mmCIF file of C-alpha atoms and ligand atoms in Angstrom:
data_model
loop_
_atom_site.group_PDB
_atom_site.id
_atom_site.type_symbol
_atom_site.label_atom_id
_atom_site.label_comp_id
_atom_site.label_asym_id
_atom_site.label_seq_id
_atom_site.Cartn_x
_atom_site.Cartn_y
_atom_site.Cartn_z
ATOM 1 C CA UNK Q 1 51.613 20.980 -17.959
ATOM 2 C CA UNK Q 2 48.706 23.274 -17.242
ATOM 3 C CA UNK Q 3 46.618 21.196 -19.650
ATOM 4 C CA UNK Q 4 47.539 17.959 -17.879
ATOM 5 C CA UNK Q 5 46.804 19.526 -14.536
ATOM 6 C CA UNK Q 6 43.462 20.753 -15.806
ATOM 7 C CA UNK Q 7 42.630 17.296 -17.138
ATOM 8 C CA UNK Q 8 43.716 15.762 -13.842
ATOM 9 C CA UNK Q 9 41.517 18.158 -11.935
ATOM 10 C CA UNK Q 10 38.610 17.418 -14.250
ATOM 11 C CA UNK Q 11 39.113 13.665 -13.724
ATOM 12 C CA UNK Q 12 39.267 14.194 -9.973
ATOM 13 C CA UNK Q 13 36.113 16.312 -10.089
ATOM 14 C CA UNK Q 14 34.397 13.679 -12.237
ATOM 15 C CA UNK Q 15 35.326 10.811 -9.914
ATOM 16 C CA UNK Q 16 34.246 12.897 -6.952
ATOM 17 C CA UNK Q 17 30.866 13.566 -8.512
ATOM 18 C CA UNK Q 18 30.484 9.880 -9.434
ATOM 19 C CA UNK Q 19 31.450 8.970 -5.911
ATOM 20 C CA UNK Q 20 28.795 11.271 -4.498
ATOM 21 C CA UNK Q 21 26.272 9.842 -6.915
ATOM 22 C CA UNK Q 22 27.060 6.268 -5.816
ATOM 23 C CA UNK Q 23 26.741 7.233 -2.164
ATOM 24 C CA UNK Q 24 23.509 9.031 -2.846
ATOM 25 C CA UNK Q 25 21.907 5.987 -4.510
ATOM 26 C CA UNK Q 26 19.044 5.007 -2.220
ATOM 27 C CA UNK Q 27 19.398 1.253 -2.629
ATOM 28 C CA UNK Q 28 22.021 -1.116 -4.026
ATOM 29 C CA UNK Q 29 20.724 -1.858 -7.487
ATOM 30 C CA UNK Q 30 18.092 0.862 -7.080
ATOM 31 C CA UNK Q 31 17.430 0.838 -10.792
ATOM 32 C CA UNK Q 32 16.177 -2.733 -10.352
ATOM 33 C CA UNK Q 33 14.053 -2.033 -7.295
ATOM 34 C CA UNK Q 34 10.300 -2.051 -6.984
ATOM 35 C CA UNK Q 35 9.396 1.283 -5.430
ATOM 36 C CA UNK Q 36 6.330 1.567 -3.212
ATOM 37 C CA UNK Q 37 5.169 4.938 -1.902
ATOM 38 C CA UNK Q 38 2.830 4.981 1.081
ATOM 39 C CA UNK Q 39 1.429 8.423 0.411
ATOM 40 C CA UNK Q 40 -0.033 10.306 3.349
ATOM 41 C CA UNK Q 41 -3.675 10.997 2.539
ATOM 42 C CA UNK Q 42 -4.605 11.585 6.176
ATOM 43 C CA UNK Q 43 -6.281 8.312 7.035
ATOM 44 C CA UNK Q 44 -7.325 7.205 3.548
ATOM 45 C CA UNK Q 45 -5.361 4.964 1.223
ATOM 46 C CA UNK Q 46 -3.033 5.765 -1.628
ATOM 47 C CA UNK Q 47 -0.166 3.397 -2.365
ATOM 48 C CA UNK Q 48 1.929 3.805 -5.518
ATOM 49 C CA UNK Q 49 3.916 0.886 -6.966
ATOM 50 C CA UNK Q 50 6.509 1.610 -9.656
ATOM 51 C CA UNK Q 51 8.405 -1.249 -11.295
ATOM 52 C CA UNK Q 52 12.048 -0.992 -12.412
ATOM 53 C CA UNK Q 53 10.775 -0.527 -15.979
ATOM 54 C CA UNK Q 54 8.609 2.409 -14.894
ATOM 55 C CA UNK Q 55 5.235 0.636 -15.000
ATOM 56 C CA UNK Q 56 2.931 1.920 -12.303
ATOM 57 C CA UNK Q 57 -0.011 0.838 -10.189
ATOM 58 C CA UNK Q 58 -1.749 3.149 -7.754
ATOM 59 C CA UNK Q 59 -3.955 1.493 -5.150
ATOM 60 C CA UNK Q 60 -6.622 4.073 -4.235
ATOM 61 C CA UNK Q 61 -6.720 7.813 -4.648
ATOM 62 C CA UNK Q 62 -7.362 9.258 -1.189
ATOM 63 C CA UNK Q 63 -10.063 11.781 -0.359
ATOM 64 C CA UNK Q 64 -11.989 14.294 -2.471
ATOM 65 C CA UNK Q 65 -11.837 18.030 -1.701
ATOM 66 C CA UNK Q 66 -9.052 19.783 0.217
ATOM 67 C CA UNK Q 67 -8.076 21.716 -2.934
ATOM 68 C CA UNK Q 68 -6.671 18.580 -4.540
ATOM 69 C CA UNK Q 69 -4.315 17.861 -1.622
ATOM 70 C CA UNK Q 70 -4.269 14.101 -2.182
ATOM 71 C CA UNK Q 71 -3.918 14.334 -5.976
ATOM 72 C CA UNK Q 72 -1.011 16.746 -5.429
ATOM 73 C CA UNK Q 73 0.689 14.339 -3.030
ATOM 74 C CA UNK Q 74 0.222 11.434 -5.465
ATOM 75 C CA UNK Q 75 1.614 13.563 -8.314
ATOM 76 C CA UNK Q 76 4.619 14.463 -6.134
ATOM 77 C CA UNK Q 77 5.293 10.759 -5.473
ATOM 78 C CA UNK Q 78 4.953 9.996 -9.198
ATOM 79 C CA UNK Q 79 7.453 12.755 -9.980
ATOM 80 C CA UNK Q 80 9.867 11.429 -7.357
ATOM 81 C CA UNK Q 81 9.568 7.982 -8.983
ATOM 82 C CA UNK Q 82 10.276 9.487 -12.414
ATOM 83 C CA UNK Q 83 6.931 8.670 -14.032
ATOM 84 C CA UNK Q 84 4.654 11.013 -15.979
ATOM 85 C CA UNK Q 85 1.562 8.818 -16.092
ATOM 86 C CA UNK Q 86 -0.098 6.210 -13.905
ATOM 87 C CA UNK Q 87 -0.723 3.054 -15.923
ATOM 88 C CA UNK Q 88 -3.224 1.423 -13.572
ATOM 89 C CA UNK Q 89 -5.344 2.896 -10.800
ATOM 90 C CA UNK Q 90 -6.929 0.204 -8.641
ATOM 91 C CA UNK Q 91 -9.942 1.236 -6.567
ATOM 92 C CA UNK Q 92 -10.351 -1.155 -3.636
ATOM 93 C CA UNK Q 93 -13.921 -0.044 -2.814
ATOM 94 C CA UNK Q 94 -16.284 2.901 -3.024
ATOM 95 C CA UNK Q 95 -15.623 4.842 0.142
ATOM 96 C CA UNK Q 96 -14.590 8.481 -0.061
ATOM 97 C CA UNK Q 97 -11.131 7.900 1.478
ATOM 98 C CA UNK Q 98 -10.305 5.440 -1.364
ATOM 99 C CA UNK Q 99 -12.125 6.488 -4.562
ATOM 100 C CA UNK Q 100 -13.005 10.053 -3.570
ATOM 101 C CA UNK Q 101 -9.830 11.548 -4.999
ATOM 102 C CA UNK Q 102 -10.156 9.852 -8.427
ATOM 103 C CA UNK Q 103 -11.568 12.852 -10.390
ATOM 104 C CA UNK Q 104 -8.920 15.238 -9.010
ATOM 105 C CA UNK Q 105 -6.188 12.701 -9.696
ATOM 106 C CA UNK Q 106 -7.324 12.174 -13.294
ATOM 107 C CA UNK Q 107 -7.319 15.953 -13.799
ATOM 108 C CA UNK Q 108 -3.784 16.171 -12.376
ATOM 109 C CA UNK Q 109 -1.931 13.291 -14.091
ATOM 110 C CA UNK Q 110 -2.662 10.986 -17.055
ATOM 111 C CA UNK Q 111 -4.177 7.618 -16.104
ATOM 112 C CA UNK Q 112 -4.350 4.536 -18.347
ATOM 113 C CA UNK Q 113 -6.708 1.967 -16.833
ATOM 114 C CA UNK Q 114 -8.987 1.875 -13.809
ATOM 115 C CA UNK Q 115 -9.479 -1.437 -12.008
ATOM 116 C CA UNK Q 116 -12.330 -2.037 -9.548
ATOM 117 C CA UNK Q 117 -14.699 -4.665 -8.145
ATOM 118 C CA UNK Q 118 -17.785 -3.638 -10.152
ATOM 119 C CA UNK Q 119 -20.926 -2.013 -8.760
ATOM 120 C CA UNK Q 120 -21.220 -0.015 -5.551
ATOM 121 C CA UNK Q 121 -22.954 -2.311 -3.056
ATOM 122 C CA UNK Q 122 -23.606 0.292 -0.380
ATOM 123 C CA UNK Q 123 -26.320 2.227 -2.180
ATOM 124 C CA UNK Q 124 -28.008 3.125 1.118
ATOM 125 C CA UNK Q 125 -25.040 5.317 2.025
ATOM 126 C CA UNK Q 126 -25.209 8.805 0.448
ATOM 127 C CA UNK Q 127 -21.437 9.359 0.554
ATOM 128 C CA UNK Q 128 -20.637 6.033 -1.127
ATOM 129 C CA UNK Q 129 -23.320 6.746 -3.738
ATOM 130 C CA UNK Q 130 -21.913 10.209 -4.421
ATOM 131 C CA UNK Q 131 -18.273 9.156 -4.827
ATOM 132 C CA UNK Q 132 -19.316 6.160 -6.932
ATOM 133 C CA UNK Q 133 -21.348 8.457 -9.200
ATOM 134 C CA UNK Q 134 -18.343 10.773 -9.626
ATOM 135 C CA UNK Q 135 -16.176 7.751 -10.476
ATOM 136 C CA UNK Q 136 -18.785 6.496 -12.978
ATOM 137 C CA UNK Q 137 -18.814 9.921 -14.591
ATOM 138 C CA UNK Q 138 -15.037 9.800 -14.911
ATOM 139 C CA UNK Q 139 -15.231 6.379 -16.586
ATOM 140 C CA UNK Q 140 -18.011 7.552 -18.912
ATOM 141 C CA UNK Q 141 -15.622 10.100 -20.454
ATOM 142 C CA UNK Q 142 -14.347 7.181 -22.522
ATOM 143 C CA UNK Q 143 -10.744 8.229 -21.883
ATOM 144 C CA UNK Q 144 -9.871 5.230 -19.741
ATOM 145 C CA UNK Q 145 -9.848 1.469 -19.975
ATOM 146 C CA UNK Q 146 -11.642 -0.319 -17.160
ATOM 147 C CA UNK Q 147 -11.095 -3.766 -15.712
ATOM 148 C CA UNK Q 148 -13.593 -5.348 -13.319
ATOM 149 C CA UNK Q 149 -11.345 -7.751 -11.462
ATOM 150 C CA UNK Q 150 -12.248 -11.173 -10.068
ATOM 151 C CA UNK Q 151 -10.483 -13.265 -7.421
ATOM 152 C CA UNK Q 152 -7.718 -15.432 -8.873
ATOM 153 C CA UNK Q 153 -7.018 -13.090 -11.802
ATOM 154 C CA UNK Q 154 -3.569 -11.708 -12.452
ATOM 155 C CA UNK Q 155 -3.708 -8.062 -13.525
ATOM 156 C CA UNK Q 156 -2.045 -7.158 -16.846
ATOM 157 C CA UNK Q 157 0.780 -5.096 -15.370
ATOM 158 C CA UNK Q 158 4.300 -6.192 -16.221
ATOM 159 C CA UNK Q 159 7.375 -6.201 -14.007
ATOM 160 C CA UNK Q 160 5.588 -7.538 -10.921
ATOM 161 C CA UNK Q 161 2.749 -9.969 -10.366
ATOM 162 C CA UNK Q 162 -0.499 -8.551 -9.019
ATOM 163 C CA UNK Q 163 -2.945 -11.308 -8.149
ATOM 164 C CA UNK Q 164 -6.479 -10.527 -7.053
ATOM 165 C CA UNK Q 165 -7.390 -12.423 -3.876
ATOM 166 C CA UNK Q 166 -10.672 -10.731 -2.906
ATOM 167 C CA UNK Q 167 -13.223 -8.691 -4.879
ATOM 168 C CA UNK Q 168 -16.868 -7.748 -4.389
ATOM 169 C CA UNK Q 169 -17.163 -10.064 -1.391
ATOM 170 C CA UNK Q 170 -15.752 -13.098 -3.238
ATOM 171 C CA UNK Q 171 -12.454 -14.806 -2.437
ATOM 172 C CA UNK Q 172 -9.936 -17.078 -4.113
ATOM 173 C CA UNK Q 173 -11.137 -20.656 -3.764
ATOM 174 C CA UNK Q 174 -7.813 -22.459 -3.701
ATOM 175 C CA UNK Q 175 -4.664 -21.555 -1.818
ATOM 176 C CA UNK Q 176 -1.979 -19.651 -3.692
ATOM 177 C CA UNK Q 177 1.570 -20.983 -4.019
ATOM 178 C CA UNK Q 178 3.061 -20.564 -0.535
ATOM 179 C CA UNK Q 179 -0.363 -20.943 1.107
ATOM 180 C CA UNK Q 180 -2.464 -23.968 2.087
ATOM 181 C CA UNK Q 181 -1.305 -24.589 5.633
ATOM 182 C CA UNK Q 182 -3.831 -25.181 8.384
ATOM 183 C CA UNK Q 183 -4.271 -22.022 10.465
ATOM 184 C CA UNK Q 184 -3.949 -22.826 14.178
ATOM 185 C CA UNK Q 185 -5.647 -19.555 15.132
ATOM 186 C CA UNK Q 186 -8.977 -20.560 13.610
ATOM 187 C CA UNK Q 187 -10.056 -23.120 16.228
ATOM 188 C CA UNK Q 188 -10.682 -20.631 19.016
ATOM 189 C CA UNK Q 189 -11.673 -17.672 16.889
ATOM 190 C CA UNK Q 190 -15.231 -16.384 17.191
ATOM 191 C CA UNK Q 191 -17.005 -15.742 13.909
ATOM 192 C CA UNK Q 192 -17.047 -11.960 13.410
ATOM 193 C CA UNK Q 193 -20.320 -10.239 12.526
ATOM 194 C CA UNK Q 194 -21.103 -9.960 8.818
ATOM 195 C CA UNK Q 195 -20.250 -6.464 7.560
ATOM 196 C CA UNK Q 196 -22.710 -5.154 4.963
ATOM 197 C CA UNK Q 197 -20.790 -2.030 3.906
ATOM 198 C CA UNK Q 198 -18.418 -1.645 0.939
ATOM 199 C CA UNK Q 199 -15.464 -2.610 3.151
ATOM 200 C CA UNK Q 200 -15.789 -6.423 2.801
ATOM 201 C CA UNK Q 201 -16.132 -5.883 -0.979
ATOM 202 C CA UNK Q 202 -12.559 -4.562 -1.078
ATOM 203 C CA UNK Q 203 -10.445 -5.588 -4.049
ATOM 204 C CA UNK Q 204 -7.473 -7.200 -2.324
ATOM 205 C CA UNK Q 205 -4.225 -8.135 -4.024
ATOM 206 C CA UNK Q 206 -1.090 -10.137 -3.366
ATOM 207 C CA UNK Q 207 1.808 -8.442 -5.112
ATOM 208 C CA UNK Q 208 4.947 -10.432 -5.761
ATOM 209 C CA UNK Q 209 8.246 -9.121 -7.049
ATOM 210 C CA UNK Q 210 10.699 -12.025 -7.246
ATOM 211 C CA UNK Q 211 10.755 -13.394 -3.712
ATOM 212 C CA UNK Q 212 9.138 -10.319 -2.188
ATOM 213 C CA UNK Q 213 5.463 -10.697 -1.218
ATOM 214 C CA UNK Q 214 3.226 -7.762 -0.314
ATOM 215 C CA UNK Q 215 -0.413 -8.058 0.781
ATOM 216 C CA UNK Q 216 -2.966 -5.270 0.387
ATOM 217 C CA UNK Q 217 -6.586 -6.017 1.295
ATOM 218 C CA UNK Q 218 -7.928 -2.454 1.316
ATOM 219 C CA UNK Q 219 -10.500 -2.188 4.117
ATOM 220 C CA UNK Q 220 -11.449 -5.879 4.080
ATOM 221 C CA UNK Q 221 -13.217 -6.705 7.342
ATOM 222 C CA UNK Q 222 -12.630 -9.547 9.820
ATOM 223 C CA UNK Q 223 -15.546 -11.681 8.553
ATOM 224 C CA UNK Q 224 -13.866 -11.956 5.149
ATOM 225 C CA UNK Q 225 -10.443 -12.334 6.742
ATOM 226 C CA UNK Q 226 -11.765 -15.468 8.421
ATOM 227 C CA UNK Q 227 -13.106 -16.840 5.131
ATOM 228 C CA UNK Q 228 -9.725 -16.186 3.534
ATOM 229 C CA UNK Q 229 -7.666 -17.632 6.389
ATOM 230 C CA UNK Q 230 -9.771 -20.473 7.861
ATOM 231 C CA UNK Q 231 -9.477 -23.354 8.145
ATOM 232 C CA UNK Q 232 -6.411 -22.965 5.941
ATOM 233 C CA UNK Q 233 -4.321 -19.927 5.173
ATOM 234 C CA UNK Q 234 -4.902 -19.391 1.436
ATOM 235 C CA UNK Q 235 -2.270 -16.656 1.125
ATOM 236 C CA UNK Q 236 0.808 -17.942 2.983
ATOM 237 C CA UNK Q 237 3.413 -15.737 4.624
ATOM 238 C CA UNK Q 238 4.165 -12.250 3.353
ATOM 239 C CA UNK Q 239 7.068 -9.859 3.748
ATOM 240 C CA UNK Q 240 5.054 -6.649 3.868
ATOM 241 C CA UNK Q 241 1.493 -6.251 5.127
ATOM 242 C CA UNK Q 242 -0.270 -3.048 4.161
ATOM 243 C CA UNK Q 243 -2.283 -2.862 7.364
ATOM 244 C CA UNK Q 244 -5.946 -3.350 6.448
ATOM 245 C CA UNK Q 245 -8.469 -0.562 7.030
ATOM 246 C CA UNK Q 246 -5.917 1.929 8.437
ATOM 247 C CA UNK Q 247 -5.620 -0.237 11.570
ATOM 248 C CA UNK Q 248 -9.301 0.005 12.512
ATOM 249 C CA UNK Q 249 -10.805 -2.508 14.904
ATOM 250 C CA UNK Q 250 -13.135 -4.082 12.296
ATOM 251 C CA UNK Q 251 -10.130 -5.505 10.412
ATOM 252 C CA UNK Q 252 -6.678 -6.922 11.088
ATOM 253 C CA UNK Q 253 -7.815 -9.910 13.134
ATOM 254 C CA UNK Q 254 -5.372 -12.325 14.703
ATOM 255 C CA UNK Q 255 -6.421 -15.112 12.270
ATOM 256 C CA UNK Q 256 -5.135 -12.957 9.434
ATOM 257 C CA UNK Q 257 -2.084 -11.265 10.909
ATOM 258 C CA UNK Q 258 -0.598 -14.283 12.723
ATOM 259 C CA UNK Q 259 -1.050 -16.445 9.616
ATOM 260 C CA UNK Q 260 0.507 -14.082 7.093
ATOM 261 C CA UNK Q 261 3.257 -13.362 9.656
ATOM 262 C CA UNK Q 262 4.631 -10.212 8.004
ATOM 263 C CA UNK Q 263 8.234 -9.077 8.535
ATOM 264 C CA UNK Q 264 7.098 -5.483 8.254
ATOM 265 C CA UNK Q 265 3.643 -3.932 8.569
ATOM 266 C CA UNK Q 266 2.890 -0.443 7.253
ATOM 267 C CA UNK Q 267 -0.206 1.296 8.576
ATOM 268 C CA UNK Q 268 -1.834 4.059 6.529
ATOM 269 C CA UNK Q 269 -3.603 5.590 9.488
ATOM 270 C CA UNK Q 270 -4.380 9.243 10.063
ATOM 271 C CA UNK Q 271 -3.880 11.211 13.256
ATOM 272 C CA UNK Q 272 -7.540 10.711 14.151
ATOM 273 C CA UNK Q 273 -8.408 7.703 11.962
ATOM 274 C CA UNK Q 274 -7.394 4.068 12.424
ATOM 275 C CA UNK Q 275 -4.567 2.913 14.640
ATOM 276 C CA UNK Q 276 -6.905 1.171 17.116
ATOM 277 C CA UNK Q 277 -4.937 -0.047 20.154
ATOM 278 C CA UNK Q 278 -6.297 -3.631 19.883
ATOM 279 C CA UNK Q 279 -5.183 -3.932 16.245
ATOM 280 C CA UNK Q 280 -1.841 -2.343 17.087
ATOM 281 C CA UNK Q 281 -1.343 -5.052 19.745
ATOM 282 C CA UNK Q 282 -2.201 -7.849 17.289
ATOM 283 C CA UNK Q 283 0.422 -6.560 14.854
ATOM 284 C CA UNK Q 284 3.096 -5.908 17.466
ATOM 285 C CA UNK Q 285 2.642 -9.405 18.936
ATOM 286 C CA UNK Q 286 2.649 -11.113 15.551
ATOM 287 C CA UNK Q 287 5.394 -13.737 15.390
ATOM 288 C CA UNK Q 288 8.170 -12.824 13.015
ATOM 289 C CA UNK Q 289 7.337 -9.121 12.956
ATOM 290 C CA UNK Q 290 10.477 -7.017 12.683
ATOM 291 C CA UNK Q 291 8.861 -3.587 12.543
ATOM 292 C CA UNK Q 292 5.589 -1.760 12.331
ATOM 293 C CA UNK Q 293 5.668 1.621 10.565
ATOM 294 C CA UNK Q 294 2.859 4.188 10.773
ATOM 295 C CA UNK Q 295 2.012 7.127 8.538
ATOM 296 C CA UNK Q 296 0.810 9.014 11.612
ATOM 297 C CA UNK Q 297 0.993 9.091 15.365
ATOM 298 C CA UNK Q 298 -2.435 7.788 16.361
ATOM 299 C CA UNK Q 299 -4.220 9.989 18.892
ATOM 300 C CA UNK Q 300 -6.339 7.021 19.940
ATOM 301 C CA UNK Q 301 -3.238 4.897 20.532
ATOM 302 C CA UNK Q 302 -1.515 7.318 22.892
ATOM 303 C CA UNK Q 303 2.059 6.678 23.907
ATOM 304 C CA UNK Q 304 1.402 3.005 24.773
ATOM 305 C CA UNK Q 305 0.121 2.148 21.285
ATOM 306 C CA UNK Q 306 2.302 4.041 18.862
ATOM 307 C CA UNK Q 307 5.659 3.064 17.407
ATOM 308 C CA UNK Q 308 8.853 4.959 18.258
ATOM 309 C CA UNK Q 309 9.426 8.254 16.443
ATOM 310 C CA UNK Q 310 11.856 6.908 13.780
ATOM 311 C CA UNK Q 311 9.043 4.633 12.530
ATOM 312 C CA UNK Q 312 6.453 7.424 12.325
ATOM 313 C CA UNK Q 313 6.183 9.450 9.115
ATOM 314 C CA UNK Q 314 4.119 12.180 10.763
ATOM 315 C CA UNK Q 315 4.311 13.179 14.409
ATOM 316 C CA UNK Q 316 1.598 14.970 16.342
ATOM 317 C CA UNK Q 317 0.837 18.499 15.237
ATOM 318 C CA UNK Q 318 1.298 20.210 11.905
ATOM 319 C CA UNK Q 319 0.188 18.285 8.790
ATOM 320 C CA UNK Q 320 3.286 17.998 6.636
ATOM 321 C CA UNK Q 321 2.286 14.991 4.493
ATOM 322 C CA UNK Q 322 5.419 12.912 4.968
ATOM 323 C CA UNK Q 323 5.442 9.527 3.243
ATOM 324 C CA UNK Q 324 7.085 6.149 3.705
ATOM 325 C CA UNK Q 325 8.774 4.487 0.773
ATOM 326 C CA UNK Q 326 9.725 0.841 0.338
ATOM 327 C CA UNK Q 327 12.403 -0.144 -2.179
ATOM 328 C CA UNK Q 328 12.129 -3.870 -2.770
ATOM 329 C CA UNK Q 329 14.549 -6.236 -4.449
ATOM 330 C CA UNK Q 330 13.683 -9.488 -6.239
ATOM 331 C CA UNK Q 331 15.929 -11.412 -3.829
ATOM 332 C CA UNK Q 332 13.451 -10.555 -1.052
ATOM 333 C CA UNK Q 333 15.498 -7.821 0.597
ATOM 334 C CA UNK Q 334 13.955 -4.384 0.985
ATOM 335 C CA UNK Q 335 14.338 -1.113 2.789
ATOM 336 C CA UNK Q 336 11.979 1.466 4.231
ATOM 337 C CA UNK Q 337 12.655 5.188 3.856
ATOM 338 C CA UNK Q 338 10.957 7.752 6.093
ATOM 339 C CA UNK Q 339 10.654 11.085 4.266
ATOM 340 C CA UNK Q 340 10.428 12.978 7.574
ATOM 341 C CA UNK Q 341 13.670 11.708 9.095
ATOM 342 C CA UNK Q 342 15.372 11.034 5.716
ATOM 343 C CA UNK Q 343 16.557 7.784 7.317
ATOM 344 C CA UNK Q 344 16.406 4.353 5.746
ATOM 345 C CA UNK Q 345 16.227 0.962 7.427
ATOM 346 C CA UNK Q 346 17.346 -2.148 5.558
ATOM 347 C CA UNK Q 347 15.837 -5.634 5.790
ATOM 348 C CA UNK Q 348 18.127 -8.350 4.489
ATOM 349 C CA UNK Q 349 16.834 -11.198 2.345
ATOM 350 C CA UNK Q 350 15.821 -14.233 4.352
ATOM 351 C CA UNK Q 351 18.310 -17.107 4.234
ATOM 352 C CA UNK Q 352 15.948 -19.872 3.099
HETATM 353 ZN ZN1 ZN N 401 -10.655 3.365 4.335
#
């Protein structure tokens, strides 16, 4: 009798623990989700994609210095995702807030392959030259594979499709599946000035996971956005737009944002970097937008040009490095988790 009771109690305890486990699962079918961490690197970029099979792609490495702050935050995200190595590190362009953290990252966690657009084209800028030299030195160790990516290529990562749409100032020539529609916003749009920095060289990618489409153009500037989107939209609509250039004024034009018509936009701004009010307005007014999320409250935006607190990973004040995490499903549904509030918002798959 005591034995039966003990077994009964054990079974009850087991079912209770299983019950808790099921409730604690972050996403229905979480083991089949694409996980995307928008790591807070204080106004730089670092976005980690981890497939259900554990394959990983990191887009940019954040800043150099700060005692390895950004490498530590990337390593923490990798640990949370259950990976011990980063298979691919994609460098969008050679600015210190994107490639600067590469040496510290490589010292912190094993990396397989680096992907970039080729040479640094902003040799007149001492900071770009310095971070490019440090990156070249890292590559010269011979420890890593390197891919110089071209528009149209699909990167050799399995479990999701990563298609290059822009690189080194070049663009895809033909529209992608889902693209090709005339863009009504082009007719009245003024041609933006040509940007001669590394920004328009950004290695931009369209990432698809089943029906889910995510666009990341690094710091691509408005002149290239127009080439990509006019007269026809070569990309098509996307579910998630990684807001270009941290929400700075030189990027995120209406010809891009209205045409890709994201359901959700995620801005990797810092407290004092990006989040320009004019760009914020373009995103907020974009047709079909359900939510904008921001890594930081933007000082420049003030209360009129910042999202409500539940959609902010980091409020004003103390730097606590909170992140946003997307869990995406192949049916097109996804959810966004805010590590500050511990709250999750779900976005159902579209009907069509
Ligand atoms: Zn940047």
